[in-house]
GROMACS .gro file of C-alpha atoms in nm:
model
  283
    1MET     CA    1  -7.083  -1.937   3.007
    2LYS     CA    2  -7.135  -1.579   3.081
    3LYS     CA    3  -6.959  -1.617   3.405
    4LEU     CA    4  -6.657  -1.720   3.210
    5PHE     CA    5  -6.676  -1.426   2.949
    6TYR     CA    6  -6.636  -1.195   3.233
    7ILE     CA    7  -6.360  -1.359   3.387
    8LEU     CA    8  -6.189  -1.386   3.063
    9PHE     CA    9  -6.288  -1.035   2.999
   10ALA     CA   10  -6.134  -0.933   3.358
   11LEU     CA   11  -5.759  -1.080   3.304
   12LEU     CA   12  -5.724  -0.941   2.945
   13ILE     CA   13  -5.782  -0.580   3.088
   14LEU     CA   14  -5.544  -0.662   3.387
   15SER     CA   15  -5.297  -0.793   3.110
   16ASN     CA   16  -5.306  -0.515   2.938
   17ALA     CA   17  -5.292  -0.326   3.246
   18PHE     CA   18  -4.985  -0.496   3.332
   19SER     CA   19  -4.832  -0.493   2.975
   20GLN     CA   20  -4.869  -0.117   2.947
   21SER     CA   21  -4.665  -0.040   3.242
   22TYR     CA   22  -4.368  -0.181   3.084
   23ASN     CA   23  -4.388  -0.131   2.731
   24PHE     CA   24  -4.270   0.227   2.657
   25SER     CA   25  -4.273   0.304   2.285
   26ASP     CA   26  -3.934   0.245   2.155
   27LYS     CA   27  -3.928   0.693   2.164
   28LYS     CA   28  -3.952   0.676   2.514
   29ILE     CA   29  -3.690   0.432   2.560
   30LYS     CA   30  -3.442   0.608   2.364
   31ASP     CA   31  -3.501   0.944   2.549
   32ILE     CA   32  -3.442   0.736   2.881
   33LEU     CA   33  -3.095   0.612   2.739
   34VAL     CA   34  -2.967   0.893   2.565
   35LYS     CA   35  -3.153   1.241   2.720
   36GLN     CA   36  -3.217   1.122   3.093
   37ASN     CA   37  -2.916   0.894   3.066
   38ALA     CA   38  -3.031   0.673   3.316
   39PHE     CA   39  -2.783   0.425   3.329
   40GLY     CA   40  -2.468   0.719   3.351
   41GLU     CA   41  -2.123   0.621   3.218
   42TYR     CA   42  -2.239   0.208   3.235
   43LEU     CA   43  -2.425   0.296   2.906
   44LYS     CA   44  -2.376   0.637   2.770
   45CYS     CA   45  -2.619   0.628   2.464
   46ASN     CA   46  -2.594   0.897   2.220
   47ASN     CA   47  -2.866   1.052   1.954
   48ASP     CA   48  -2.700   0.863   1.678
   49ASN     CA   49  -2.754   0.535   1.852
   50THR     CA   50  -2.378   0.502   1.902
   51PHE     CA   51  -2.295   0.395   2.283
   52VAL     CA   52  -2.013   0.423   2.532
   53SER     CA   53  -1.975   0.173   2.815
   54GLU     CA   54  -1.646   0.274   3.078
   55PHE     CA   55  -1.646   0.110   3.395
   56ARG     CA   56  -1.364   0.055   3.663
   57THR     CA   57  -1.389  -0.263   3.917
   58ARG     CA   58  -1.339  -0.205   4.273
   59GLY     CA   59  -0.972  -0.404   4.172
   60GLY     CA   60  -0.912  -0.095   3.981
   61ASP     CA   61  -0.928  -0.244   3.657
   62GLY     CA   62  -1.100  -0.007   3.393
   63TYR     CA   63  -1.215  -0.064   3.026
   64HIS     CA   64  -1.393   0.124   2.742
   65ILE     CA   65  -1.655  -0.019   2.531
   66GLU     CA   66  -1.837   0.148   2.245
   67GLY     CA   67  -2.084   0.046   1.935
   68ARG     CA   68  -2.428   0.099   1.816
   69PHE     CA   69  -2.743  -0.006   1.953
   70LYS     CA   70  -3.090  -0.034   1.832
   71ILE     CA   71  -3.411  -0.010   1.939
   72GLN     CA   72  -3.708  -0.221   1.779
   73ASN     CA   73  -4.049  -0.301   1.936
   74GLY     CA   74  -3.914  -0.255   2.261
   75VAL     CA   75  -3.630  -0.468   2.234
   76ILE     CA   76  -3.305  -0.351   2.277
   77THR     CA   77  -2.955  -0.489   2.074
   78PHE     CA   78  -2.602  -0.385   2.045
   79SER     CA   79  -2.402  -0.424   1.765
   80ASN     CA   80  -2.036  -0.317   1.632
   81VAL     CA   81  -1.893  -0.375   1.973
   82THR     CA   82  -1.522  -0.259   2.039
   83GLY     CA   83  -1.339  -0.190   2.347
   84SER     CA   84  -1.167  -0.420   2.594
   85GLU     CA   85  -1.122  -0.774   2.468
   86TRP     CA   86  -1.056  -0.908   2.804
   87ALA     CA   87  -1.454  -0.784   2.953
   88ASP     CA   88  -1.557  -1.013   2.668
   89ASN     CA   89  -1.861  -0.769   2.596
   90LEU     CA   90  -1.989  -0.776   2.957
   91ILE     CA   91  -1.956  -0.526   3.209
   92VAL     CA   92  -2.074  -0.674   3.617
   93THR     CA   93  -2.107  -0.395   3.892
   94ASP     CA   94  -2.165  -0.482   4.270
   95ASN     CA   95  -2.502  -0.274   4.293
   96ASN     CA   96  -2.630  -0.242   3.933
   97GLY     CA   97  -2.588  -0.621   3.826
   98SER     CA   98  -2.450  -0.744   3.450
   99LEU     CA   99  -2.479  -0.607   3.139
  100ASN     CA  100  -2.409  -0.846   2.866
  101PHE     CA  101  -2.379  -0.654   2.476
  102ASN     CA  102  -2.405  -0.956   2.337
  103SER     CA  103  -2.796  -0.997   2.439
  104LYS     CA  104  -3.102  -0.872   2.389
  105TYR     CA  105  -3.312  -0.649   2.614
  106LYS     CA  106  -3.647  -0.500   2.770
  107PHE     CA  107  -3.668  -0.198   2.948
  108LEU     CA  108  -3.861  -0.196   3.274
  109PRO     CA  109  -3.934   0.135   3.449
  110ASP     CA  110  -4.076   0.015   3.771
  111LYS     CA  111  -3.868  -0.311   3.893
  112ASN     CA  112  -3.623  -0.216   4.156
  113ASN     CA  113  -3.322  -0.373   4.346
  114GLY     CA  114  -3.398  -0.196   4.675
  115THR     CA  115  -3.159   0.086   4.588
  116TYR     CA  116  -3.191   0.171   4.223
  117ILE     CA  117  -3.539   0.192   4.006
  118GLY     CA  118  -3.576   0.055   3.639
  119CYS     CA  119  -3.352  -0.150   3.483
  120LEU     CA  120  -3.250  -0.349   3.146
  121PHE     CA  121  -3.364  -0.713   3.176
  122ASN     CA  122  -3.197  -0.962   2.982
  123LEU     CA  123  -3.434  -1.138   2.747
  124GLU     CA  124  -3.198  -1.472   2.719
  125ASP     CA  125  -3.040  -1.520   3.093
  126LYS     CA  126  -3.323  -1.341   3.284
  127SER     CA  127  -3.078  -1.123   3.463
  128TYR     CA  128  -3.114  -0.739   3.545
  129PHE     CA  129  -2.902  -0.464   3.500
  130TYR     CA  130  -3.014  -0.152   3.685
  131THR     CA  131  -3.003   0.221   3.643
  132VAL     CA  132  -2.809   0.445   3.862
  133ARG     CA  133  -3.156   0.634   3.955
  134LYS     CA  134  -3.195   0.627   4.314
  135ILE     CA  135  -3.522   0.482   4.464
  136PRO     CA  136  -3.729   0.810   4.579
  137ALA     CA  137  -3.718   0.907   4.935
  138ASN     CA  138  -4.008   0.737   5.130
  139MET     CA  139  -4.130   0.565   4.781
  140ILE     CA  140  -4.258   0.206   4.974
  141THR     CA  141  -4.108  -0.071   4.783
  142GLN     CA  142  -3.985  -0.412   4.876
  143ILE     CA  143  -3.666  -0.572   4.950
  144ASN     CA  144  -3.649  -0.996   4.998
  145GLY     CA  145  -4.058  -0.951   5.043
  146THR     CA  146  -4.014  -0.719   5.350
  147ASN     CA  147  -4.209  -0.352   5.271
  148VAL     CA  148  -3.964  -0.101   5.292
  149TYR     CA  149  -3.923   0.295   5.311
  150LYS     CA  150  -3.615   0.410   5.099
  151ILE     CA  151  -3.440   0.686   5.292
  152THR     CA  152  -3.165   0.887   5.290
  153GLY     CA  153  -2.896   1.064   5.510
  154GLU     CA  154  -2.696   0.898   5.769
  155LEU     CA  155  -2.761   0.666   6.136
  156TYR     CA  156  -2.616   0.742   6.415
  157VAL     CA  157  -2.621   0.438   6.646
  158THR     CA  158  -2.630   0.469   7.044
  159GLU     CA  159  -2.596   0.101   7.133
  160ASN     CA  160  -2.421  -0.163   7.008
  161LEU     CA  161  -2.648  -0.388   6.806
  162LYS     CA  162  -2.619  -0.695   6.639
  163MET     CA  163  -2.647  -0.732   6.277
  164ARG     CA  164  -2.898  -0.957   6.134
  165ASP     CA  165  -2.982  -1.131   5.776
  166LYS     CA  166  -3.363  -1.060   5.823
  167PRO     CA  167  -3.535  -0.783   6.037
  168SER     CA  168  -3.642  -1.043   6.305
  169LEU     CA  169  -3.494  -1.132   6.640
  170LYS     CA  170  -3.541  -1.494   6.529
  171SER     CA  171  -3.291  -1.454   6.233
  172LYS     CA  172  -2.931  -1.517   6.156
  173VAL     CA  173  -2.688  -1.304   6.280
  174VAL     CA  174  -2.390  -1.177   6.033
  175GLU     CA  175  -2.049  -1.169   6.098
  176ILE     CA  176  -1.832  -1.001   5.881
  177LYS     CA  177  -1.434  -0.940   5.871
  178GLY     CA  178  -1.367  -0.609   6.076
  179CYS     CA  179  -1.437  -0.278   6.023
  180ASP     CA  180  -1.273   0.116   5.867
  181PHE     CA  181  -1.478   0.367   6.081
  182LYS     CA  182  -1.494   0.711   5.922
  183CYS     CA  183  -1.310   0.850   6.194
  184GLY     CA  184  -0.986   0.721   6.115
  185GLY     CA  185  -0.950   0.412   6.283
  186TRP     CA  186  -1.005   0.043   6.243
  187VAL     CA  187  -1.026  -0.322   6.384
  188GLU     CA  188  -0.957  -0.614   6.210
  189ASP     CA  189  -1.113  -0.895   6.399
  190LYS     CA  190  -1.451  -1.029   6.293
  191ARG     CA  191  -1.716  -0.877   6.401
  192LYS     CA  192  -2.144  -0.936   6.436
  193ILE     CA  193  -2.239  -0.607   6.570
  194VAL     CA  194  -2.251  -0.220   6.456
  195PHE     CA  195  -2.080  -0.032   6.754
  196LYS     CA  196  -2.198   0.244   6.946
  197GLY     CA  197  -2.067   0.610   6.836
  198MET     CA  198  -2.061   0.467   6.455
  199THR     CA  199  -2.241   0.693   6.160
  200VAL     CA  200  -2.337   0.423   5.913
  201THR     CA  201  -2.549   0.448   5.563
  202PRO     CA  202  -2.906   0.327   5.543
  203VAL     CA  203  -3.068   0.177   5.230
  204ALA     CA  204  -3.413   0.148   5.381
  205LYS     CA  205  -3.641   0.099   5.724
  206THR     CA  206  -3.891  -0.126   5.713
  207VAL     CA  207  -4.307   0.006   5.692
  208SER     CA  208  -4.408  -0.220   6.018
  209THR     CA  209  -4.279  -0.118   6.361
  210GLU     CA  210  -4.132  -0.391   6.647
  211THR     CA  211  -4.171  -0.364   7.039
  212ILE     CA  212  -3.871  -0.521   7.180
  213GLU     CA  213  -3.749  -0.438   7.559
  214GLY     CA  214  -4.056  -0.177   7.585
  215ILE     CA  215  -3.871   0.068   7.229
  216THR     CA  216  -4.122   0.034   6.932
  217ALA     CA  217  -3.921   0.101   6.597
  218PRO     CA  218  -3.857   0.025   6.242
  219TRP     CA  219  -3.552  -0.243   6.148
  220TYR     CA  220  -3.297  -0.045   5.935
  221TYR     CA  221  -3.144  -0.185   5.631
  222ILE     CA  222  -2.783  -0.067   5.592
  223GLN     CA  223  -2.456  -0.094   5.448
  224GLN     CA  224  -2.151  -0.216   5.626
  225GLN     CA  225  -1.789  -0.245   5.494
  226GLU     CA  226  -1.547  -0.508   5.573
  227HIS     CA  227  -1.143  -0.332   5.696
  228ASP     CA  228  -0.942  -0.332   5.394
  229PRO     CA  229  -0.564  -0.414   5.528
  230LEU     CA  230  -0.438  -0.191   5.213
  231ASP     CA  231  -0.619   0.105   5.299
  232ARG     CA  232  -0.793   0.099   4.937
  233ASN     CA  233  -1.187   0.122   5.085
  234GLU     CA  234  -1.223  -0.186   4.944
  235GLY     CA  235  -1.328  -0.424   5.163
  236ASP     CA  236  -1.650  -0.614   5.083
  237ILE     CA  237  -1.978  -0.449   5.139
  238HIS     CA  238  -2.249  -0.605   5.312
  239TYR     CA  239  -2.627  -0.528   5.345
  240VAL     CA  240  -2.796  -0.630   5.685
  241TRP     CA  241  -3.055  -0.523   5.910
  242ILE     CA  242  -3.012  -0.355   6.272
  243PHE     CA  243  -3.322  -0.308   6.500
  244GLY     CA  244  -3.424   0.056   6.488
  245GLY     CA  245  -3.489   0.126   6.876
  246TYR     CA  246  -3.112   0.248   6.923
  247VAL     CA  247  -3.040   0.469   6.628
  248LYS     CA  248  -3.074   0.837   6.511
  249GLU     CA  249  -3.164   0.954   6.163
  250TYR     CA  250  -2.930   1.261   6.039
  251PRO     CA  251  -2.925   1.437   5.679
  252GLU     CA  252  -2.558   1.307   5.497
  253ASN     CA  253  -2.258   1.427   5.631
  254THR     CA  254  -2.427   1.622   5.934
  255ILE     CA  255  -2.312   1.398   6.206
  256GLN     CA  256  -1.940   1.226   6.258
  257GLU     CA  257  -1.851   0.907   6.423
  258ASP     CA  258  -1.727   0.923   6.784
  259LEU     CA  259  -1.408   0.846   6.874
  260GLN     CA  260  -1.438   0.760   7.236
  261GLU     CA  261  -1.752   0.635   7.246
  262LEU     CA  262  -1.648   0.377   6.964
  263LYS     CA  263  -1.331   0.276   7.202
  264LYS     CA  264  -1.522   0.237   7.490
  265SER     CA  265  -1.768  -0.015   7.279
  266LEU     CA  266  -1.503  -0.196   7.139
  267GLU     CA  267  -1.347  -0.226   7.523
  268THR     CA  268  -1.684  -0.361   7.608
  269THR     CA  269  -1.648  -0.660   7.307
  270GLY     CA  270  -1.297  -0.720   7.363
  271LEU     CA  271  -1.187  -0.627   7.009
  272LYS     CA  272  -0.872  -0.406   6.934
  273PHE     CA  273  -0.922  -0.069   6.804
  274TYR     CA  274  -0.632   0.124   6.601
  275GLN     CA  275  -0.623   0.428   6.479
  276PHE     CA  276  -0.390   0.652   6.256
  277ASN     CA  277  -0.167   0.899   6.483
  278ASN     CA  278   0.056   1.076   6.253
  279ASN     CA  279   0.074   0.817   5.999
  280ASP     CA  280   0.186   0.581   6.248
  281GLU     CA  281  -0.024   0.302   6.383
  282THR     CA  282  -0.117   0.290   6.741
  283LYS     CA  283  -0.361   0.047   6.931
   0.00000   0.00000   0.00000
């Protein structure tokens, strides 16, 4: 009986500790929404309990929603919502998730999606809407169960590398539709690699390392975008893994793509390289 008591007591302590990490006071939540403006233009809250939400989709459509919000016992609700009727009081973003102004929310400060930290948790459909606060550099978090460090800057690729859906040579190779290069060129055909000479945007790197062909390095989780034939920079975005034994880390905007290396890399794969030249498309 005494043993059972200690077990129950320990569970009570743990449950209280867990709940305290997520149960901010109503005043603290309002501070995050108003003064800290954690959600940016997606949800700009004012001290008089009014809010404005402005969002433009990748297709170019935009809308403006406004109304009032209330925080009671940690639960956030919205009311008197007016604005773009076609949006049905719902905004959906590529990276932050969805926010339905007809639902009730709790604020979870430690929840992250690998890029942003802190979110509104929809108590009805269990979805998440993340802040615009990026995870601090070198903070250990998880992406699909893999422990990673959040990193910033850019990666310069020194060899053609296959894109994979998991940080392992045994994982599936990812194929996407073409690529728009930062140096002003593009490839239209499907590809399974990032090319030697490219600079890519990293999200994170694995805490653990792996040794492949005598090289020990982490895996990098990177962003890759498909080719946009209308040149609107709106090709679908993919997040893939590449082995880090053949990349170099640089601060943001300090290294440019190597045009000549890219041309050579594409020749080895048989893909066609197109480049802007005085407003003309040339091979």
